[in-house]
Coordinates of C-alpha atoms in Angstrom, one line a residue:
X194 CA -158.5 -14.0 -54.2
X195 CA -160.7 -16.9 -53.2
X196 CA -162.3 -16.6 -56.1
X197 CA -160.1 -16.3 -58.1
X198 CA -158.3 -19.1 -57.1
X199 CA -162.0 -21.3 -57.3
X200 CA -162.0 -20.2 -60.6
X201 CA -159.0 -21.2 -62.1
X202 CA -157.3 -23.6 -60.0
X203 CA -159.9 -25.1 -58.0
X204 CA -159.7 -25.3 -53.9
X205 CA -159.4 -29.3 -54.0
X206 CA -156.3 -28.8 -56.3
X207 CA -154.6 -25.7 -54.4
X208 CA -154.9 -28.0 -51.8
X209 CA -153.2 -31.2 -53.5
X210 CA -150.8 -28.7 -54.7
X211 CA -149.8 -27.2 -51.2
X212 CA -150.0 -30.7 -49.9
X213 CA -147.6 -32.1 -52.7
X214 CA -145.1 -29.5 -52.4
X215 CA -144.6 -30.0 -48.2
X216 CA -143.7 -33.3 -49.0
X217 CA -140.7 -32.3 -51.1
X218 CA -137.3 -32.0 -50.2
X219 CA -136.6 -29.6 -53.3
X220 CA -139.0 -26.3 -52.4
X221 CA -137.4 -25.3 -49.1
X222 CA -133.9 -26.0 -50.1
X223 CA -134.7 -23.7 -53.2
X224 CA -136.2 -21.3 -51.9
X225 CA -133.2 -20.4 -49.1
X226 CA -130.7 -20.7 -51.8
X227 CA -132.9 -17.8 -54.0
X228 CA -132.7 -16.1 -51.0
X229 CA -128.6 -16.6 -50.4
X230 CA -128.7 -15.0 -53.7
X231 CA -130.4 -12.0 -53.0
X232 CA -129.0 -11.4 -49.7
X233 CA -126.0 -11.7 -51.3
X234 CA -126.5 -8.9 -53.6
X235 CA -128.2 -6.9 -51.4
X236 CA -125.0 -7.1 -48.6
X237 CA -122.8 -6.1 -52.1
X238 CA -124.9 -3.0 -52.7
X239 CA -124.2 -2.0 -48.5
X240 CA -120.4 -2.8 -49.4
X241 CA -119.6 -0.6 -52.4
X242 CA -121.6 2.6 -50.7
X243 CA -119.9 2.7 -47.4
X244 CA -116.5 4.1 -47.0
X245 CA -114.0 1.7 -45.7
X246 CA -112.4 4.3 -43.5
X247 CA -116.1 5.1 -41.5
X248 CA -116.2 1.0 -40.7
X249 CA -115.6 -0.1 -37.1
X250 CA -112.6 -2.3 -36.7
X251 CA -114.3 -5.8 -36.4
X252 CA -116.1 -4.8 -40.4
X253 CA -112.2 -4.4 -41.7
X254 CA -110.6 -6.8 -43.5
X255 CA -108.5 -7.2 -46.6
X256 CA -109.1 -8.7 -49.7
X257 CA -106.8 -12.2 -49.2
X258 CA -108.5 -12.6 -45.8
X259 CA -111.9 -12.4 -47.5
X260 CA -111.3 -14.7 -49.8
X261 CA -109.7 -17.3 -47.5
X262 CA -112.8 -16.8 -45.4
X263 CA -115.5 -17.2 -47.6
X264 CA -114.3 -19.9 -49.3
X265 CA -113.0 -21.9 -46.0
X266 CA -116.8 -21.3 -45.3
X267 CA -118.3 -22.6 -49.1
X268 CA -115.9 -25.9 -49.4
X269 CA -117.2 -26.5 -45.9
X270 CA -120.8 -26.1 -46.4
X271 CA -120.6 -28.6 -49.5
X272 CA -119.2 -31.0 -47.9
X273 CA -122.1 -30.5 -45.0
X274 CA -125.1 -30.6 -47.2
X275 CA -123.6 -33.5 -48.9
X276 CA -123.9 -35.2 -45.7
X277 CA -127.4 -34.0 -45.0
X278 CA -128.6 -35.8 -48.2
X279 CA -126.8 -38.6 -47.5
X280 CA -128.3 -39.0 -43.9
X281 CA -131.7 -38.2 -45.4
X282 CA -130.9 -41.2 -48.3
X283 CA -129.7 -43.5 -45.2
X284 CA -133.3 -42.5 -43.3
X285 CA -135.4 -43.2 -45.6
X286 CA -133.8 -46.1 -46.8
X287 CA -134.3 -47.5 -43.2
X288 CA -137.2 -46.4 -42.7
X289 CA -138.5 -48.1 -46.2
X290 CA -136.6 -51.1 -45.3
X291 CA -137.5 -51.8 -41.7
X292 CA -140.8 -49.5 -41.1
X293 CA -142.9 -49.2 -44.4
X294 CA -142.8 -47.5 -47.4
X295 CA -145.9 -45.6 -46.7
X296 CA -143.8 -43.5 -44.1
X297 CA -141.5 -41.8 -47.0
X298 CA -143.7 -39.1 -47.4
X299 CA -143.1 -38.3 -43.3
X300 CA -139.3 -38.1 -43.9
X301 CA -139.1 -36.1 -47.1
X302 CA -141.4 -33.9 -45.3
X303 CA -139.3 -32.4 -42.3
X304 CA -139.4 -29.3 -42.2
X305 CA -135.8 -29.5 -39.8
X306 CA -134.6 -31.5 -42.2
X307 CA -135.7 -29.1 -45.2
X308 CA -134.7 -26.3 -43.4
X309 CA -131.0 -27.4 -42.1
X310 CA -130.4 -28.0 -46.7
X311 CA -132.1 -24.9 -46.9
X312 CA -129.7 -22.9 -45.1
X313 CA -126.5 -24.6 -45.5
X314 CA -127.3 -24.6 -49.4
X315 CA -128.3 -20.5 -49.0
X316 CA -125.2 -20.2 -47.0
X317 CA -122.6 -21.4 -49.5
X318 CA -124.0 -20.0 -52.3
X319 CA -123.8 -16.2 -50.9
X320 CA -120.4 -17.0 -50.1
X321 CA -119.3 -18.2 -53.3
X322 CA -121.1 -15.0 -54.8
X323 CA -119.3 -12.9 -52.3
X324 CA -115.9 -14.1 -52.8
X325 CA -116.8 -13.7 -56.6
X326 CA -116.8 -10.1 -56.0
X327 CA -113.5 -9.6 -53.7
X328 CA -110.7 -8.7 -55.6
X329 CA -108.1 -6.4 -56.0
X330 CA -107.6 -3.8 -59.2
X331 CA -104.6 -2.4 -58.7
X332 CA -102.1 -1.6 -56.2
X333 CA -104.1 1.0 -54.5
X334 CA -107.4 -0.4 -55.4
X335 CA -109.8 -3.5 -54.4
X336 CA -113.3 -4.3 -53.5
X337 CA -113.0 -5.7 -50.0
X338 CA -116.8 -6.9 -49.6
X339 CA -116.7 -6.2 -45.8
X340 CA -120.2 -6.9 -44.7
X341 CA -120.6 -9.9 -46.8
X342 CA -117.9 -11.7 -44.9
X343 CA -119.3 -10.3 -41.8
X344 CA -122.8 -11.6 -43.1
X345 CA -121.2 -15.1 -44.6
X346 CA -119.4 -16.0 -41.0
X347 CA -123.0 -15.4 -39.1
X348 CA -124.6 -17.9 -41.7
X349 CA -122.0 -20.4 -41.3
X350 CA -122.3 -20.1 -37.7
X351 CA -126.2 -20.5 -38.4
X352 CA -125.8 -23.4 -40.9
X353 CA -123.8 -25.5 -38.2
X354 CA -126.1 -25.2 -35.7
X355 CA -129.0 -26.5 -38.2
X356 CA -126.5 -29.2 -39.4
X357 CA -126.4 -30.4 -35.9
X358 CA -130.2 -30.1 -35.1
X359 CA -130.7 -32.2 -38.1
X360 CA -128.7 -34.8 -36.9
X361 CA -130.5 -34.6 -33.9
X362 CA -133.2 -35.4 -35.9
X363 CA -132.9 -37.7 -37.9
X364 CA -131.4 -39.8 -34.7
X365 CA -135.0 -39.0 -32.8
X366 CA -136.9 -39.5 -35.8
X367 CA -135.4 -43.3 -36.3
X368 CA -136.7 -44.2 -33.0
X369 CA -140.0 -46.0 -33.3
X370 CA -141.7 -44.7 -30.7
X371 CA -141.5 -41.1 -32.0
X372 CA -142.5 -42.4 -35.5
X373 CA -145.6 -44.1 -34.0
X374 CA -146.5 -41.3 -31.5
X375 CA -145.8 -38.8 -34.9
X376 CA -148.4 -41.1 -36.8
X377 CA -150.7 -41.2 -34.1
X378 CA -150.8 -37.2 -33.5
X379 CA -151.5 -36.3 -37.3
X380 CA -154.3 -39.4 -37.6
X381 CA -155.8 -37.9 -34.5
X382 CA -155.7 -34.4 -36.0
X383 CA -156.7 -35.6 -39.6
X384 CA -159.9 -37.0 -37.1
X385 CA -160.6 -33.4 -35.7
X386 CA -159.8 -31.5 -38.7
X387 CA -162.9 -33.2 -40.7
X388 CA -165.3 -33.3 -37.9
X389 CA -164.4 -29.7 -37.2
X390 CA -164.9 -28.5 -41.2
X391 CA -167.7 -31.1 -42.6
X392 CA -169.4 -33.2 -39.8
X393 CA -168.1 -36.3 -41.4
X394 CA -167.2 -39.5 -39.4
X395 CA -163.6 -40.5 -40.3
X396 CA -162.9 -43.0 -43.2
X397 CA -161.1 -46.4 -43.6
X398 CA -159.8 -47.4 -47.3
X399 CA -162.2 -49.9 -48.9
X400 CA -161.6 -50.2 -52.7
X401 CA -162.3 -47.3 -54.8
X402 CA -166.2 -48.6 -55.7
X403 CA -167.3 -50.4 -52.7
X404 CA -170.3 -48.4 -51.8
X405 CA -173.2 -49.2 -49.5
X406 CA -175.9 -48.0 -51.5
X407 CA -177.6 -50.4 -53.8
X408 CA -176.7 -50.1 -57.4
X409 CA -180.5 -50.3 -58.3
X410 CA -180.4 -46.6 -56.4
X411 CA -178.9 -45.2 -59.1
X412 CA -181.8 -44.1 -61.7
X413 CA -180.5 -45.3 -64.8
X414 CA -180.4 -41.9 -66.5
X415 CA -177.7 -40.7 -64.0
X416 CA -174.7 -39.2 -65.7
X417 CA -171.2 -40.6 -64.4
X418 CA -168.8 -38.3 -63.3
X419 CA -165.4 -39.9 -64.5
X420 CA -161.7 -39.6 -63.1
X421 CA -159.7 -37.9 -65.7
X422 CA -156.5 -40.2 -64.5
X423 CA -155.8 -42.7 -62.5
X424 CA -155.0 -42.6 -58.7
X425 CA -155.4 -42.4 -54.9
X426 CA -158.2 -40.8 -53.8
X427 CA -157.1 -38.1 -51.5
X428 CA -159.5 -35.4 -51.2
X429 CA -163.7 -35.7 -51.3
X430 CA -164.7 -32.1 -50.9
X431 CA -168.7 -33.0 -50.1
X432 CA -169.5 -29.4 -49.0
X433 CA -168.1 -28.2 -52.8
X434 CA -170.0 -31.1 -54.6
X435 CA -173.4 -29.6 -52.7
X436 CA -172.5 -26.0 -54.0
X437 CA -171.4 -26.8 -57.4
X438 CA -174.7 -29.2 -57.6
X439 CA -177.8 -27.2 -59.5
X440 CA -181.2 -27.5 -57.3
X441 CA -183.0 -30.5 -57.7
X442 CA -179.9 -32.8 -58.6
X443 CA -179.1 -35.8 -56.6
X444 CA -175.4 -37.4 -56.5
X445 CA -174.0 -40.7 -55.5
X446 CA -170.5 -40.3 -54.3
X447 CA -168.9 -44.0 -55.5
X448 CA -165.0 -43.7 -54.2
X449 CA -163.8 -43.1 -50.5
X450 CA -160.8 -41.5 -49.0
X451 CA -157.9 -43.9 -49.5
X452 CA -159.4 -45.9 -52.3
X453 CA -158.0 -45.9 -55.7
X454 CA -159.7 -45.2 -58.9
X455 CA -158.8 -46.0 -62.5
X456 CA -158.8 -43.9 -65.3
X457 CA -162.4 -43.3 -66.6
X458 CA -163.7 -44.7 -63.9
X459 CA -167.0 -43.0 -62.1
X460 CA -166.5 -40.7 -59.3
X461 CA -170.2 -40.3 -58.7
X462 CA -173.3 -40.6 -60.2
X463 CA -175.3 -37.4 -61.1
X464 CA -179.1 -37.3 -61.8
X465 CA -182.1 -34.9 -62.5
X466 CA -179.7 -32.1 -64.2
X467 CA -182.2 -30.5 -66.9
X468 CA -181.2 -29.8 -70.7
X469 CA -179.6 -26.7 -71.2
X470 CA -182.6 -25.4 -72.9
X471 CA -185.3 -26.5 -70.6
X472 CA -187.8 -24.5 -68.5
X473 CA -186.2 -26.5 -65.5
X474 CA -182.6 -24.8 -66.1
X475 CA -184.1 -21.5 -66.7
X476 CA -186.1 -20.9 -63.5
X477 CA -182.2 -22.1 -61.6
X478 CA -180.7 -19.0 -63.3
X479 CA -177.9 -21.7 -64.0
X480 CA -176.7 -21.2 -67.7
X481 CA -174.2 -23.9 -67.3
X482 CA -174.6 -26.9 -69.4
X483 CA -174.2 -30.5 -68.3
X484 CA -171.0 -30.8 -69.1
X485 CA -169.8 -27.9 -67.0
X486 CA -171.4 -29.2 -63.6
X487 CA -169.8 -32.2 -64.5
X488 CA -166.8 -30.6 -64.7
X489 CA -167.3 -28.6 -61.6
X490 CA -168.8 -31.8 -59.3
X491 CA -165.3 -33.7 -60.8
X492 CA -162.9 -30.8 -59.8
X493 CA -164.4 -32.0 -55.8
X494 CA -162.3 -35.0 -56.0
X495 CA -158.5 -34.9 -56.0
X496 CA -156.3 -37.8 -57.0
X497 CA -152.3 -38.7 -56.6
X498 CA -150.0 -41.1 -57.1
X499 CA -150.1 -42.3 -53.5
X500 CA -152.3 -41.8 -50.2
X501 CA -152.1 -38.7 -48.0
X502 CA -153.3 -37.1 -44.3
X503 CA -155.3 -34.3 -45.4
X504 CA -158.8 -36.6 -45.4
X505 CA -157.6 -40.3 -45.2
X506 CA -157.7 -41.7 -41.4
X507 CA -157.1 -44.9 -42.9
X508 CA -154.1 -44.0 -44.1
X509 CA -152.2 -43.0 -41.0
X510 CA -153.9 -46.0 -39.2
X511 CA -152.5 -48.1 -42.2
X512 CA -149.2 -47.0 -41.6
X513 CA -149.0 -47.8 -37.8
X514 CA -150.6 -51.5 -38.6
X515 CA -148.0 -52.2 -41.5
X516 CA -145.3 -51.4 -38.8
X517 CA -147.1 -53.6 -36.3
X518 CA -147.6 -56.6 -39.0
X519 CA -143.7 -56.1 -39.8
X520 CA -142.7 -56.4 -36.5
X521 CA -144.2 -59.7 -36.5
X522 CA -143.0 -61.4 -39.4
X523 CA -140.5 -64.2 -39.1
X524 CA -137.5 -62.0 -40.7
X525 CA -138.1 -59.5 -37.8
X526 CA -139.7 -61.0 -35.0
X527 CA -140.3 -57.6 -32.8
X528 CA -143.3 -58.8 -31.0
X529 CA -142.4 -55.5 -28.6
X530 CA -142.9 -53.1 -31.6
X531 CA -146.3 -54.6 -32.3
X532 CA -147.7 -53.7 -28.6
X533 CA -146.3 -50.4 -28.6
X534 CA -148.3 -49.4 -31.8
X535 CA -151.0 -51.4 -31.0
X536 CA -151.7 -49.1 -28.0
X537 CA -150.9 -46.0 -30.1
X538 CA -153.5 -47.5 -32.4
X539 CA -155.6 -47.5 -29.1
X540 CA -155.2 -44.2 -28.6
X541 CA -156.8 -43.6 -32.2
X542 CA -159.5 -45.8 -31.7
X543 CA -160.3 -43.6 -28.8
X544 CA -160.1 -40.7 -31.0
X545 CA -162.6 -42.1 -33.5
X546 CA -165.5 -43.2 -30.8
X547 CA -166.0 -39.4 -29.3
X548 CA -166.9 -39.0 -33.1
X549 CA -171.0 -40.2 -33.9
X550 CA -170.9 -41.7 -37.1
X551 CA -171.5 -38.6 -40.1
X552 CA -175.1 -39.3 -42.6
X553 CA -174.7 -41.0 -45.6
X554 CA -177.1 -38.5 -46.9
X555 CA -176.5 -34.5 -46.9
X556 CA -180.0 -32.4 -48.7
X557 CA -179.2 -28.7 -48.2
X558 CA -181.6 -26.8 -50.7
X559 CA -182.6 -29.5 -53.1
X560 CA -179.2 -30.8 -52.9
X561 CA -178.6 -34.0 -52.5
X562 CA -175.6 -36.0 -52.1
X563 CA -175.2 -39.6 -51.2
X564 CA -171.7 -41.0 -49.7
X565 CA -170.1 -43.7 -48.3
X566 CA -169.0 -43.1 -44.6
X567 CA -167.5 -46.1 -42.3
X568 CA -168.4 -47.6 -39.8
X569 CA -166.9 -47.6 -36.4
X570 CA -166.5 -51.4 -36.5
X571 CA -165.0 -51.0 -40.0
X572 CA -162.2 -48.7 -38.7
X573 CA -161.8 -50.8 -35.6
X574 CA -161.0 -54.5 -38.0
X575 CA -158.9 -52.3 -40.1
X576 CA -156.7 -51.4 -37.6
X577 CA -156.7 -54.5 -35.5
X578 CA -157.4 -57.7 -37.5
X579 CA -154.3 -57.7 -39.5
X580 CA -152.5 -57.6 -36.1
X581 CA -154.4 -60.3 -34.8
X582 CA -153.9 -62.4 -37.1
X583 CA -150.0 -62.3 -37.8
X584 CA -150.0 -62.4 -34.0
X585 CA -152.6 -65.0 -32.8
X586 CA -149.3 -66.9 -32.0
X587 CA -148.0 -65.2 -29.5
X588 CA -149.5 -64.2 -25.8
X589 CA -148.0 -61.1 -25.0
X590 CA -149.3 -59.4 -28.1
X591 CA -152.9 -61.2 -28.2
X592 CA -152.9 -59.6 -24.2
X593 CA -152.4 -56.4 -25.1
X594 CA -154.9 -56.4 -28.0
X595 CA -157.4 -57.4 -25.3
X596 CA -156.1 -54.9 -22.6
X597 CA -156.5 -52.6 -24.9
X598 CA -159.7 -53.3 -26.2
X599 CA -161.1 -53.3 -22.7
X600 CA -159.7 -50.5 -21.1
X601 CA -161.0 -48.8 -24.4
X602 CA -164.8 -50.3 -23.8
X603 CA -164.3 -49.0 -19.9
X604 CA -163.6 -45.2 -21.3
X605 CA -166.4 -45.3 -23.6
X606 CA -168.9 -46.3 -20.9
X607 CA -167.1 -43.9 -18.0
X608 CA -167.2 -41.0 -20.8
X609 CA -170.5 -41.5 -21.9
X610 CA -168.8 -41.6 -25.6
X611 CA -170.9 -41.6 -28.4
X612 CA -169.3 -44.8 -30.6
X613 CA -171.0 -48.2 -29.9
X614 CA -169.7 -50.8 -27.6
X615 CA -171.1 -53.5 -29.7
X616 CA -168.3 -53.9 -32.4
X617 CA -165.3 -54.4 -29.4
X618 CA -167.4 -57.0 -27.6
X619 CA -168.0 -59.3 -30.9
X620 CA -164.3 -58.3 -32.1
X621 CA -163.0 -59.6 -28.2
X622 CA -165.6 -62.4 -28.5
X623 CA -163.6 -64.0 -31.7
X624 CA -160.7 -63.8 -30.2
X625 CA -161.4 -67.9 -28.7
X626 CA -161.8 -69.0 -32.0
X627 CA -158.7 -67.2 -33.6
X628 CA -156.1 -67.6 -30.9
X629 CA -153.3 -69.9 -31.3
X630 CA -152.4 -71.4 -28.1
X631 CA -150.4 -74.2 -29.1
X632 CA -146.9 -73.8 -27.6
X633 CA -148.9 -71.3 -24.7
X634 CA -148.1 -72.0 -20.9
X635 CA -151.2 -72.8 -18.7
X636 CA -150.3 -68.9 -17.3
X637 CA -150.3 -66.9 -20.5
X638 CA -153.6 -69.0 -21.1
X639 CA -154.8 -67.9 -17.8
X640 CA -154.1 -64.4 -18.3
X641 CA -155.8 -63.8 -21.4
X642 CA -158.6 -65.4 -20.4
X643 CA -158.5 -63.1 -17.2
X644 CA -158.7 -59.9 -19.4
X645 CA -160.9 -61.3 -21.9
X646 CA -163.2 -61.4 -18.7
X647 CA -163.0 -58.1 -17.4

């Protein structure tokens, strides 16, 4: 099935594709109200081969009371998932609004808040197919769909409770400490997840072509590997490009997780592939052409419309800095906010130095692939120096970065962690030259100058 699946669709795009579709609000709904519709036929079948006169006393019912119930139970579960999307419309307005619009993709995401329009849409539409079917034929005859009602009332009892846990949702979910601690629990993960499958250090978002190796690198017969669209880049799949790669073939990886790449644009560089009829590519029992690799090294790299978790930690710790830098504009002036994430973004931080930084170069075989990896000190001034600088102003905030900071450079030397100490010293060391104490009591200039010396 794996295979199969390589073969047609590609593992970097089943992945996009699985990734794309938990972020919609559409699939889950969807997929309860196909099921309403089975169920619903299926209680129908039950209904029309048991005998009314074999069914215990709390299955009877008539054909008026059937109808009224059903239907009391549809017209109300309209009106309830026309409140769920309104209340998922408000959040996300909100959280656009007041947050940032990188966090949309969090929201339409919930599974509660997928589930709770799943069932509540599932719910009304087997009622409205069983109160379809009750009805009367004659004066002796009707189809009283017994179990459906009996069915329908246990689903409406389910669908309030998930309208009522979605509520409960949506009210937690607004709360910023849960979106930050939300943020920082899938960055961390994202962290883990790619040291666990590939080795690799995690990455910030440069542009799409900023690249550490020296374009004069690049032998001048290297073939590009060009993006077929535009877009984010959300998956590098560097364990694919090495299997994909003939022996004896060298590729530059030029884009990085989180960067974005225009149409036509090079992915990577490939050199040394042979001509299709060459000795070379006939001792590699490899009766691909160089289009095909080409093809194959392009399907490693997947790209979207916007950024996502699966690969980019410089996405989520993007997200919890454009919070922080909101928080500290004039129009909001939520200095609070800013600490709070900045120690979430600690918590990160921490995450990233238990990690040694990944090679730049993998060779497995005669395989070689060159990429870009970052820097601890890169993912550090990405997370902090936009904080820093929309909050030189104000003590509280340029204390905390500090506290932080230190307390972080106490854990890596108690810990023994493997990230250098060297970047937080020179990034605490600036701070004298990029704080703005005018307006600053002699106390709050006391203080930071207190933790700065710790």
């Amino acid at each position: 099935m794996t295979s199969w699946l390589r073969d047609h669709i590609g593992i970097v795009r089943l992945r996009q594709l699985v990734e794309d579709a938990r972020h919609r609000l559409a699939l889950v709904p969807l997929t309860f109200l196909f099921a309403g519709v089975v169920l619903s036929q299926v209680t129908l079948v039950i209904d029309r081969q048991l005998d009314g006169e074999s069914l215990p006393n709390f299955f009877e019912t008539t054909v008026d009371s059937a109808r009224a119930i059903l239907g009391a139970i549809a017209g109300g579960l309209i009106t309830a998932v026309t409140l769920l999307v309104s209340m998922v419309l408000v959040a996300v307005q909100l959280a656009s609004g007041q947050l940032s619009p990188r966090t949309l993709r969090n929201w339409l995401g919930d599974r509660i808040l997928q589930r709770a329009v799943g069932v509540v849409l599932g719910t009304t539409v087997f009622c409205l197919l069983g109160l379809r079917s009750a009805r009367q034929l004659g004066d002796d005859l009707s189809i009283v769909p017994s179990t459906t009602v009996l069915v329908g009332v246990v689903l409406a009892i389910v669908s309030l409770v998930y309208v009522v846990r979605a509520i409960d949702q949506v009210t937690t979910n607004l709360q910023i400490g849960t979106i930050a601690q939300r943020l920082t629990d899938d960055t961390i993960s994202t962290i883990r997840a790619n040291g666990a499958t590939r080795g690799a250090a995690p990455r910030r978002a440069p542009l799409a072509h900023d690249r550490r190796d020296d374009p004069d690198d690049i032998p001048g017969d290297a073939i590009p590997v060009e993006a077929d669209t535009a877009g984010w880049v959300q998956q590098i799949d560097t364990a694919q490009i090495v299997e994909v790669s003939p022996e004896g073939t060298t590729v530059w990886v030029v884009v990085t997780h989180g960067g974005y790449a225009m149409s036509r644009s090079p992915l990577a560089w490939v050199s040394g592939l042979p001509d299709r009829n060459s000795d070379r590519n006939n001792d590699r029992n490899d009766d691909r052409d160089r289009d095909e690799i080409v093809d194959d090294i392009r399907n490693c790299f997947a790209l979207g419309p916007s950024r996502t978790m699966q690969q980019d930690v410089g996405f989520g710790m993007a997200q919890l800095t454009d919070i922080a830098v909101r928080a500290l504009s004039p129009g909001v002036n939520d200095p609070q906010t800013a600490r709070d994430l900045t120690m979430h973004l600690g918590e990160i931080l921490r995450e990233v130095w238990t990690h040694e930084r990944a090679t730049e170069t993998i060779d497995e075989d005669g395989r070689i692939v060159h990429r870009t990896v970052a820097t601890h000190e890169q993912l550090l001034r990405a997370a902090l120096d936009p904080i820093r600088h929309h909050g030189r102003h104000d003590p509280d905030v340029m204390r905390t970065l500090a506290g932080m900071l230190t307390s972080l450079r106490s854990e890596i030397e108690r810990l023994d962690l493997p990230g250098p100490v060297e970047p937080i010293d020179e990034w605490l060391a600036e701070m004298d030259e990029i704080v703005d104490e005018t307006g600053w009591s002699t106390r709050a200039r006391h203080e930071l100058s207190t933790t700065l010396a710790v």
